[in-house]
PDB file of C-alpha atoms in Angstrom:
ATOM      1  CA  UNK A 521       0.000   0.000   0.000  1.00  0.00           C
ATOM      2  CA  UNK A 522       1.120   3.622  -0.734  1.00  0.00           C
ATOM      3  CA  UNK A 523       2.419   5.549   2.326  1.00  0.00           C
ATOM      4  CA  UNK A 524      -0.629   8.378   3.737  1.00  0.00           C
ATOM      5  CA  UNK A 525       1.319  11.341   2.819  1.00  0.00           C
ATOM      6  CA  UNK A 526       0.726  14.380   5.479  1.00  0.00           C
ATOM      7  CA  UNK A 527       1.293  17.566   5.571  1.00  0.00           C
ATOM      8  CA  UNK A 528       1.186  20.036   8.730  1.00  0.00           C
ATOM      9  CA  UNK A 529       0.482  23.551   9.096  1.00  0.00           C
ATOM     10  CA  UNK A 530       1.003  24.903  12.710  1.00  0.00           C
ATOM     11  CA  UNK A 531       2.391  28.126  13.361  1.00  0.00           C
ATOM     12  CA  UNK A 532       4.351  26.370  17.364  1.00  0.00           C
ATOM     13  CA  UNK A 533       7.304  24.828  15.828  1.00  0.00           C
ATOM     14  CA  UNK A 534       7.869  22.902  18.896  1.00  0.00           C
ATOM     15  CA  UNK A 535       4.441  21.143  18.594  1.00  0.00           C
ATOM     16  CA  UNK A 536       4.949  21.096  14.680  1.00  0.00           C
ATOM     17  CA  UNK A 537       8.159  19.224  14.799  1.00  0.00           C
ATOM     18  CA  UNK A 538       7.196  16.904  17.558  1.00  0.00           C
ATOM     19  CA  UNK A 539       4.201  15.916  15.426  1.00  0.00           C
ATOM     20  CA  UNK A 540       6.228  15.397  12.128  1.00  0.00           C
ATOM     21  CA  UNK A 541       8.406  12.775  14.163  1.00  0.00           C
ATOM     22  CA  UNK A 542       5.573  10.964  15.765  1.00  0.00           C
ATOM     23  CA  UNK A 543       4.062  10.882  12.284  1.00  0.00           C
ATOM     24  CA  UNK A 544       7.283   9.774  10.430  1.00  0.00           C
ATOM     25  CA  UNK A 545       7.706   7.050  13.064  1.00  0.00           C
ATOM     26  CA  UNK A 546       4.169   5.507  12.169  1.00  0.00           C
ATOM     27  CA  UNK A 547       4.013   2.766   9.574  1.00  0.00           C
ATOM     28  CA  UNK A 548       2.975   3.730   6.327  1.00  0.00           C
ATOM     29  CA  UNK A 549       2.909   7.474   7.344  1.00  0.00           C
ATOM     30  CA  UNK A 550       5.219  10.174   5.661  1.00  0.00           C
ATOM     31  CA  UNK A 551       5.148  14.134   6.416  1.00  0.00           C
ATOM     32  CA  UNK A 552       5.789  15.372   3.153  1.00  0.00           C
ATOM     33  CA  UNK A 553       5.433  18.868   4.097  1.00  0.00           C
ATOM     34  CA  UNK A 554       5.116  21.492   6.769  1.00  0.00           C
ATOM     35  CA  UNK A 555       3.680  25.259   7.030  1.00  0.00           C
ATOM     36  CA  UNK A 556       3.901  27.736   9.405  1.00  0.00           C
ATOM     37  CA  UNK A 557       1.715  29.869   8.659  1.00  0.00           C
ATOM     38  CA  UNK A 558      -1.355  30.606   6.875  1.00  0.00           C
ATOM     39  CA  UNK A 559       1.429  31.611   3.680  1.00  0.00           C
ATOM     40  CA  UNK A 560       3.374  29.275   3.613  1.00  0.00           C
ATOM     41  CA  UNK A 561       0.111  26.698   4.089  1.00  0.00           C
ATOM     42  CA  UNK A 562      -1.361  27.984   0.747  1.00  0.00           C
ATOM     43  CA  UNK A 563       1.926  27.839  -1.101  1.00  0.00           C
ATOM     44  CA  UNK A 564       2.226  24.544   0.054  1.00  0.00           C
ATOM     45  CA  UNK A 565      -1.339  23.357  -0.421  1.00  0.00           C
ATOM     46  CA  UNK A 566      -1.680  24.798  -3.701  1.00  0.00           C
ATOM     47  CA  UNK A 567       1.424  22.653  -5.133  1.00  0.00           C
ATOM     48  CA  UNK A 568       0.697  19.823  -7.299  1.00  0.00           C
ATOM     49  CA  UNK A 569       2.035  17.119  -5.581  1.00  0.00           C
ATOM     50  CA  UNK A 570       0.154  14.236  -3.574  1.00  0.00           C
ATOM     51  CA  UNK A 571      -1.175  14.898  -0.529  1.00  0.00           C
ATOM     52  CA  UNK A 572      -3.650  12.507   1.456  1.00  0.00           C
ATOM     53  CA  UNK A 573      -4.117  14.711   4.993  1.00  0.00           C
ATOM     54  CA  UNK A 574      -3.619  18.040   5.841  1.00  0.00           C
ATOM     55  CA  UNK A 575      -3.099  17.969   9.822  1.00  0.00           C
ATOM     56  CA  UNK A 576      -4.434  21.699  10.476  1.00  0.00           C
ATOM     57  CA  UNK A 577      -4.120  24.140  13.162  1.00  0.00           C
ATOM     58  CA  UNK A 578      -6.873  26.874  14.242  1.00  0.00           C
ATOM     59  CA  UNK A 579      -4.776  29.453  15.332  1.00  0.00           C
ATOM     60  CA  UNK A 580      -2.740  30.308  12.403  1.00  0.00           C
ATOM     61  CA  UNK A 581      -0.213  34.227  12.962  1.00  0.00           C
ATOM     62  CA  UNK A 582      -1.482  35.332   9.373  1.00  0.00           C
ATOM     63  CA  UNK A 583      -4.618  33.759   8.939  1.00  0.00           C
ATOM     64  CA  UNK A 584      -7.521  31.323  10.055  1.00  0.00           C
ATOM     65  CA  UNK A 585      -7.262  26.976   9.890  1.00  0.00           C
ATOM     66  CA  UNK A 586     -11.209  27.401   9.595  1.00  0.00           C
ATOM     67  CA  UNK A 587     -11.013  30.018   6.073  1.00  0.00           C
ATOM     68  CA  UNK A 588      -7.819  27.050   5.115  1.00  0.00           C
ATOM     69  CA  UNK A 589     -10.026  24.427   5.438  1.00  0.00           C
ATOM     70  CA  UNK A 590     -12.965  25.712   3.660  1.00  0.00           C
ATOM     71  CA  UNK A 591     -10.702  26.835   0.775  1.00  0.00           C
ATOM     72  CA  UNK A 592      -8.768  23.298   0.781  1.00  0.00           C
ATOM     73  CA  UNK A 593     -12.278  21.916   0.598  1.00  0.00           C
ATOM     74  CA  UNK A 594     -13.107  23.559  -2.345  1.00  0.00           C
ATOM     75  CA  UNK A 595      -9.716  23.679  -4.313  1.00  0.00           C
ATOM     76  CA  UNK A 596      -8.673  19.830  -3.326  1.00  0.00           C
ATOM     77  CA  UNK A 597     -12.329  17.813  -2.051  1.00  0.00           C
ATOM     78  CA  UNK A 598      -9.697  14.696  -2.378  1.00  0.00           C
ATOM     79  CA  UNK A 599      -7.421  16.060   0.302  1.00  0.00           C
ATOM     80  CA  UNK A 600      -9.569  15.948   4.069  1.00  0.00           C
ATOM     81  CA  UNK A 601      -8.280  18.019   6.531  1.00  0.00           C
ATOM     82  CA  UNK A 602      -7.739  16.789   9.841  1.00  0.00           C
ATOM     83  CA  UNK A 603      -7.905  19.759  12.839  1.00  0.00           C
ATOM     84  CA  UNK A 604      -5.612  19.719  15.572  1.00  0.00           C
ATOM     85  CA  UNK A 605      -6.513  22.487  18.158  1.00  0.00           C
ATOM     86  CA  UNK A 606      -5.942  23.593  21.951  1.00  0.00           C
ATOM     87  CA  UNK A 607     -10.060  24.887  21.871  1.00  0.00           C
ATOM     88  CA  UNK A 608     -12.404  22.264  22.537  1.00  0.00           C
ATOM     89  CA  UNK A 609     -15.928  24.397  22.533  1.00  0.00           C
ATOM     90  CA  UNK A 610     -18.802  23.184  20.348  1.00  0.00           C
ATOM     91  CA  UNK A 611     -18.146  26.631  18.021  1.00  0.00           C
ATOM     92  CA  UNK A 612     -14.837  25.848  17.079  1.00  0.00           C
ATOM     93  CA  UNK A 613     -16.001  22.106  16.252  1.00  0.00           C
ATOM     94  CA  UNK A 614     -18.800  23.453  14.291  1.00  0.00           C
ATOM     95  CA  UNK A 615     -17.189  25.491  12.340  1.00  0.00           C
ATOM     96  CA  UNK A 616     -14.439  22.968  11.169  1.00  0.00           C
ATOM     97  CA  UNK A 617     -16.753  20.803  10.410  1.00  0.00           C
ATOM     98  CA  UNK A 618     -18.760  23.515   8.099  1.00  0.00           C
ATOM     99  CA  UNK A 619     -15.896  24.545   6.182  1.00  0.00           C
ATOM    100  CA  UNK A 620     -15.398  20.748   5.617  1.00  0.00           C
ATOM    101  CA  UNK A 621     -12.654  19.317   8.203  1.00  0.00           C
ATOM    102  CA  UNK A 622     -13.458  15.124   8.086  1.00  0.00           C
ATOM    103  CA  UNK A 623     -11.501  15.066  11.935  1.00  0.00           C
ATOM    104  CA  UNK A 624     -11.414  17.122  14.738  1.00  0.00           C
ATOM    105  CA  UNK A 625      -8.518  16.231  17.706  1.00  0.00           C
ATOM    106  CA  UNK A 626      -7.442  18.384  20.696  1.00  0.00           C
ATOM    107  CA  UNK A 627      -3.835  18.849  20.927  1.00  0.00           C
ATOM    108  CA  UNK A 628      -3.963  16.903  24.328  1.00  0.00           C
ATOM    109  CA  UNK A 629      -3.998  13.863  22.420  1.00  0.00           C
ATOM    110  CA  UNK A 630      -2.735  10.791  23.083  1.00  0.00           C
ATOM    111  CA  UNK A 631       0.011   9.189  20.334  1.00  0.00           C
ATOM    112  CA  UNK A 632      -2.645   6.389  19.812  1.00  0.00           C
ATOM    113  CA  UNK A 633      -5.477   8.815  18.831  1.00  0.00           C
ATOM    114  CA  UNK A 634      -3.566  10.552  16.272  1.00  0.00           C
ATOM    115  CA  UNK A 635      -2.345   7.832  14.755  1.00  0.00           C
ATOM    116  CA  UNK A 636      -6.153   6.413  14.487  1.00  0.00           C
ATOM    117  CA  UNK A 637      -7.277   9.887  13.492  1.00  0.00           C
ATOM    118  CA  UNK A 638      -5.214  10.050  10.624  1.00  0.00           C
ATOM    119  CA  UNK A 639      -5.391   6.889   8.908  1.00  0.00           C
ATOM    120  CA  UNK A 640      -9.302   6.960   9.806  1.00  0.00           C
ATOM    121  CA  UNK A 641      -9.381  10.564   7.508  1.00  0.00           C
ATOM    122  CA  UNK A 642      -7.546   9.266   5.315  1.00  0.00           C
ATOM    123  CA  UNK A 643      -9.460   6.211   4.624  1.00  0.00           C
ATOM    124  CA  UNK A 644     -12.732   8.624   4.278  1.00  0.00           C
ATOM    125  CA  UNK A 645     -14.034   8.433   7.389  1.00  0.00           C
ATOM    126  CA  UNK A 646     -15.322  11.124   9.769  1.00  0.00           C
ATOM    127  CA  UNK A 647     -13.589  11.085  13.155  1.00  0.00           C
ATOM    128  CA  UNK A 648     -13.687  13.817  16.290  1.00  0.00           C
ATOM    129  CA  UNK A 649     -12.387  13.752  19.871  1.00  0.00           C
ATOM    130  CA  UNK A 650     -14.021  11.591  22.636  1.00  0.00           C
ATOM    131  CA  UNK A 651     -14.823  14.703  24.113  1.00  0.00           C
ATOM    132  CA  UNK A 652     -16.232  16.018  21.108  1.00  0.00           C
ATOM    133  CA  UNK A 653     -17.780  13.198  19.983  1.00  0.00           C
ATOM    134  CA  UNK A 654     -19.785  12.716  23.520  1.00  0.00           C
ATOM    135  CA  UNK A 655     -21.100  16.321  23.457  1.00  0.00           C
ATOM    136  CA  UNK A 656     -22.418  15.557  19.634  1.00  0.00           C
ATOM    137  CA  UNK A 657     -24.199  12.814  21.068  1.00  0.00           C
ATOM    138  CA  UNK A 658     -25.395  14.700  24.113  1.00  0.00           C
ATOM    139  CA  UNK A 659     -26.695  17.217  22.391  1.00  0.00           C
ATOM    140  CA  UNK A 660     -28.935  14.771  19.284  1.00  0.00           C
ATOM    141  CA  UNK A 661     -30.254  13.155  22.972  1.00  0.00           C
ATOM    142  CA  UNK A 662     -31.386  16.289  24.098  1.00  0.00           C
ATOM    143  CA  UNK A 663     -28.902  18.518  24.632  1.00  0.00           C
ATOM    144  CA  UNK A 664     -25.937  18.536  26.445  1.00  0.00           C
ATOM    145  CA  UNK A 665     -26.649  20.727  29.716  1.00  0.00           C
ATOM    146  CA  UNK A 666     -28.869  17.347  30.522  1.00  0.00           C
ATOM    147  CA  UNK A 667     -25.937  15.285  30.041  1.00  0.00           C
ATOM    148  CA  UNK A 668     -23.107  14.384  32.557  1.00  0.00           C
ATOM    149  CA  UNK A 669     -20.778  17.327  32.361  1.00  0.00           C
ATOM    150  CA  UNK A 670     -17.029  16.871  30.961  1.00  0.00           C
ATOM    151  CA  UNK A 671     -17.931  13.641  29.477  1.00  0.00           C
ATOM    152  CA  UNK A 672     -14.446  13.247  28.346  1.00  0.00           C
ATOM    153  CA  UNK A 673     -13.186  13.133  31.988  1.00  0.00           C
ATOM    154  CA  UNK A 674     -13.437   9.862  33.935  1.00  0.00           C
ATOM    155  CA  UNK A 675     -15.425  10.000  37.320  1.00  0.00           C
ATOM    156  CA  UNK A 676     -12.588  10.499  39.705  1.00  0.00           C
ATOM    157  CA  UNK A 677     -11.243  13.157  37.436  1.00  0.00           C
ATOM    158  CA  UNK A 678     -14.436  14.599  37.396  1.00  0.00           C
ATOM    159  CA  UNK A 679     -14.780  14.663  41.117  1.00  0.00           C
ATOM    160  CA  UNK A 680     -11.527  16.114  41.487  1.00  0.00           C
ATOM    161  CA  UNK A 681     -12.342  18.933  39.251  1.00  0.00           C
ATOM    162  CA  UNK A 682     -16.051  19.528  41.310  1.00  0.00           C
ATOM    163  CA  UNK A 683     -13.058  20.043  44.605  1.00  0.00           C
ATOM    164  CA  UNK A 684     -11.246  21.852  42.606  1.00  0.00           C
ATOM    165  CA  UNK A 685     -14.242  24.080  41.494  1.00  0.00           C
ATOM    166  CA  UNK A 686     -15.140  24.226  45.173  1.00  0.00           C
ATOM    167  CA  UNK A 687     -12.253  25.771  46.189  1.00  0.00           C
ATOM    168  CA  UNK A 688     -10.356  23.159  48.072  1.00  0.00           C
ATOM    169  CA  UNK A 689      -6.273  22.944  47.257  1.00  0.00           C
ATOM    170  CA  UNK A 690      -4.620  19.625  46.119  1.00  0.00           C
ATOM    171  CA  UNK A 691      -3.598  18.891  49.898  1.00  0.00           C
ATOM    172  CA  UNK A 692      -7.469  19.436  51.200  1.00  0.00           C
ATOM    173  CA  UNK A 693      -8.127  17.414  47.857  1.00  0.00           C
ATOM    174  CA  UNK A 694      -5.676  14.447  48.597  1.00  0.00           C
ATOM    175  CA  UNK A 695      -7.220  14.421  52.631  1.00  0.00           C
ATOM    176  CA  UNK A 696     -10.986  14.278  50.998  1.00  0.00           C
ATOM    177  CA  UNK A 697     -10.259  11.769  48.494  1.00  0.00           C
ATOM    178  CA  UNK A 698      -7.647   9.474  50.518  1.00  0.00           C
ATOM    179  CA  UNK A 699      -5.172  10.413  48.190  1.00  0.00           C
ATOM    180  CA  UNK A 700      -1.635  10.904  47.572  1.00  0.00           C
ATOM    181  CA  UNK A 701      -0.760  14.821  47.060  1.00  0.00           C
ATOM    182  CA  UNK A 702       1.547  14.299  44.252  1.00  0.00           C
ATOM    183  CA  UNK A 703      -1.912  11.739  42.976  1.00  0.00           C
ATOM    184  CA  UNK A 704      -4.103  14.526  43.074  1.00  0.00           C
ATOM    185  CA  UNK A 705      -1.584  16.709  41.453  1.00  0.00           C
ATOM    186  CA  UNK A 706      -1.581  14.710  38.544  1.00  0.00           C
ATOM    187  CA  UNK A 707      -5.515  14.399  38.096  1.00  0.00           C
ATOM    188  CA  UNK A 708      -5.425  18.128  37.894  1.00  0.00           C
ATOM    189  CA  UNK A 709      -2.785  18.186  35.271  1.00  0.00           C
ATOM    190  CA  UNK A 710      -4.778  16.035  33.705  1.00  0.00           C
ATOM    191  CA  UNK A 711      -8.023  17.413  34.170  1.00  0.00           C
ATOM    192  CA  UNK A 712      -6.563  20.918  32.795  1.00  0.00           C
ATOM    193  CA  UNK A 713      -4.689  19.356  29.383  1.00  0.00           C
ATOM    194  CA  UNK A 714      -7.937  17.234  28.275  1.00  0.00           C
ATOM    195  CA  UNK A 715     -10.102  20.609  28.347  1.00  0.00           C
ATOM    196  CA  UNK A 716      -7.668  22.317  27.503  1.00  0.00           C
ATOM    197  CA  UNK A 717      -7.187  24.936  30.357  1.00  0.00           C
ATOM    198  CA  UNK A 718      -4.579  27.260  31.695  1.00  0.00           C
ATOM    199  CA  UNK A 719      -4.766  26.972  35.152  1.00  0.00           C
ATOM    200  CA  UNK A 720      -7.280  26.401  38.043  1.00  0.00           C
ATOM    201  CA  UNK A 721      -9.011  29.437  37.971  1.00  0.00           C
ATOM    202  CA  UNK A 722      -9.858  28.857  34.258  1.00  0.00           C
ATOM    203  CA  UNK A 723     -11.213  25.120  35.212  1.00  0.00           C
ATOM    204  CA  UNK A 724     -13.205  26.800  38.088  1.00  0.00           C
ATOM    205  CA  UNK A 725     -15.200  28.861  35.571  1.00  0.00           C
ATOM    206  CA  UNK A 726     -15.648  26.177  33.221  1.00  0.00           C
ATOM    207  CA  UNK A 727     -16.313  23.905  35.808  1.00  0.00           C
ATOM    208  CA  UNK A 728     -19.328  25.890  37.011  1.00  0.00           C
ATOM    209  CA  UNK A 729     -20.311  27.173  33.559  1.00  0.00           C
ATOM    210  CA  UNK A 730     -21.188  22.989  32.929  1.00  0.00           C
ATOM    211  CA  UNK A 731     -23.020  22.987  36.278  1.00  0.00           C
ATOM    212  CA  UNK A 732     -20.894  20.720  37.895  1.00  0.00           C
ATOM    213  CA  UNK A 733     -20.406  22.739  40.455  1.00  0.00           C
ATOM    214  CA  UNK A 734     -22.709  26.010  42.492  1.00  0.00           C
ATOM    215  CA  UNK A 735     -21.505  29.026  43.209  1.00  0.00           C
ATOM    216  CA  UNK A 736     -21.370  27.907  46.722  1.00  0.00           C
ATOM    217  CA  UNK A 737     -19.639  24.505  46.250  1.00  0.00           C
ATOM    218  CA  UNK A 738     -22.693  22.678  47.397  1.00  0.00           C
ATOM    219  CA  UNK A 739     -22.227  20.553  44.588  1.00  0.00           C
ATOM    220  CA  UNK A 740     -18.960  19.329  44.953  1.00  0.00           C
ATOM    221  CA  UNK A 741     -19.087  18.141  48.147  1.00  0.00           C
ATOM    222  CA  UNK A 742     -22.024  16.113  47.403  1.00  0.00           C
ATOM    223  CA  UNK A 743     -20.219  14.706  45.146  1.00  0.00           C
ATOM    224  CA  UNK A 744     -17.679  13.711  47.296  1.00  0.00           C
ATOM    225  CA  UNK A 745     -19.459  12.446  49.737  1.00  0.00           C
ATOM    226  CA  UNK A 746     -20.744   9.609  47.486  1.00  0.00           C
TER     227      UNK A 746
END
């Protein structure tokens, strides 16, 4: 079988390089080129040579991955794009998917995924984050604020967000939870790369923005009282 050739557009070379060597590394997978900007990403889009994915960023210095994607989708339909993005919120999904991304991955993700995400865009196939993909779901069932918030988190991380949210640092965490500190520590990190979050204060808003969490913490120690 022909090698899926890939090319990258991400404006971070650290991230950018890091992915071209995971990629290279993959059976059957060759970067054949690499953009760092919206420019350079057009010059090297609009070149005749094979492609098979585009990996694409969002946040682009000179430009938009959403306008890139819709114009790749109308200059190449043969070449799917497959986003690659720190956001995670419904708009920025929905918007990909409009201009006509066939994949939509946070940055946060694993080896494994990316590997699967790739080969499953470039076999045709539609493919989005767990996260992602949960919400979509959520939100055909009836929408997602009647869903379990931060589907994409597993229970405990979940819990350990709601203390979080409440207000309680990692040692009060590790004390409530019968946890290690440096344990806890590592569910936050967690907890803040899968949503894709700067720091606690930003998973405190979110965190009550999905109703995990009331303003007065009631919430979160219900839910560790379970």
């Amino acid at each position: 079988m022909s090698p899926i050739r890939v090319a990258l557009v991400d404006d971070h070379p650290v991230f950018r390089i890091g992915m071209a060597a995971l990629l290279d590394s993959l059976e059957g997978v060759n970067v054949v080129a690499q953009a760092a900007s919206a420019a350079e990403a057009r010059a090297v889009l609009g070149a005749p040579e094979g492609l098979d994915v585009v990996v694409m960023d969002l946040d682009l210095g000179d430009g938009s991955g959403v306008e890139l994607t819709r114009d790749l989708a109308r200059d190449r339909p043969d070449v799917p794009v497959l986003v690659m993005s720190m956001h995670e919120d419904d708009d920025s999904v929905a918007a990909c998917l409009r201009a006509g991304a066939r994949g939509y991955l946070v940055k946060s993700a694993s080896p494994h995924e990316v590997e699967r995400a790739v080969r499953a865009v470039a076999n045709g196939e539609l493919i989005l984050a767990p996260g992602v993909a949960a919400r979509a779901v959520a939100n055909v069932l009836g929408g997602s604020r009647t869903a379990v918030p931060f589907p994409q988190l597993t229970d405990r991380e979940r819990e350990v967000l709601a203390l979080v949210a409440a207000g309680l640092d990692n040692t009060a965490i590790s004390r409530r939870l019968s946890l290690s500190t440096k344990t806890v520590r590592n569910y936050v990190a967690g907890v803040l790369a899968k949503l894709s979050l700067r720091d606690r204060a930003a998973a405190i808003v979110r965190a009550r923005e999905e109703g995990l969490v009331d303003d007065d913490g009631s919430s979160a120690r219900a839910a560790a009282s379970r």
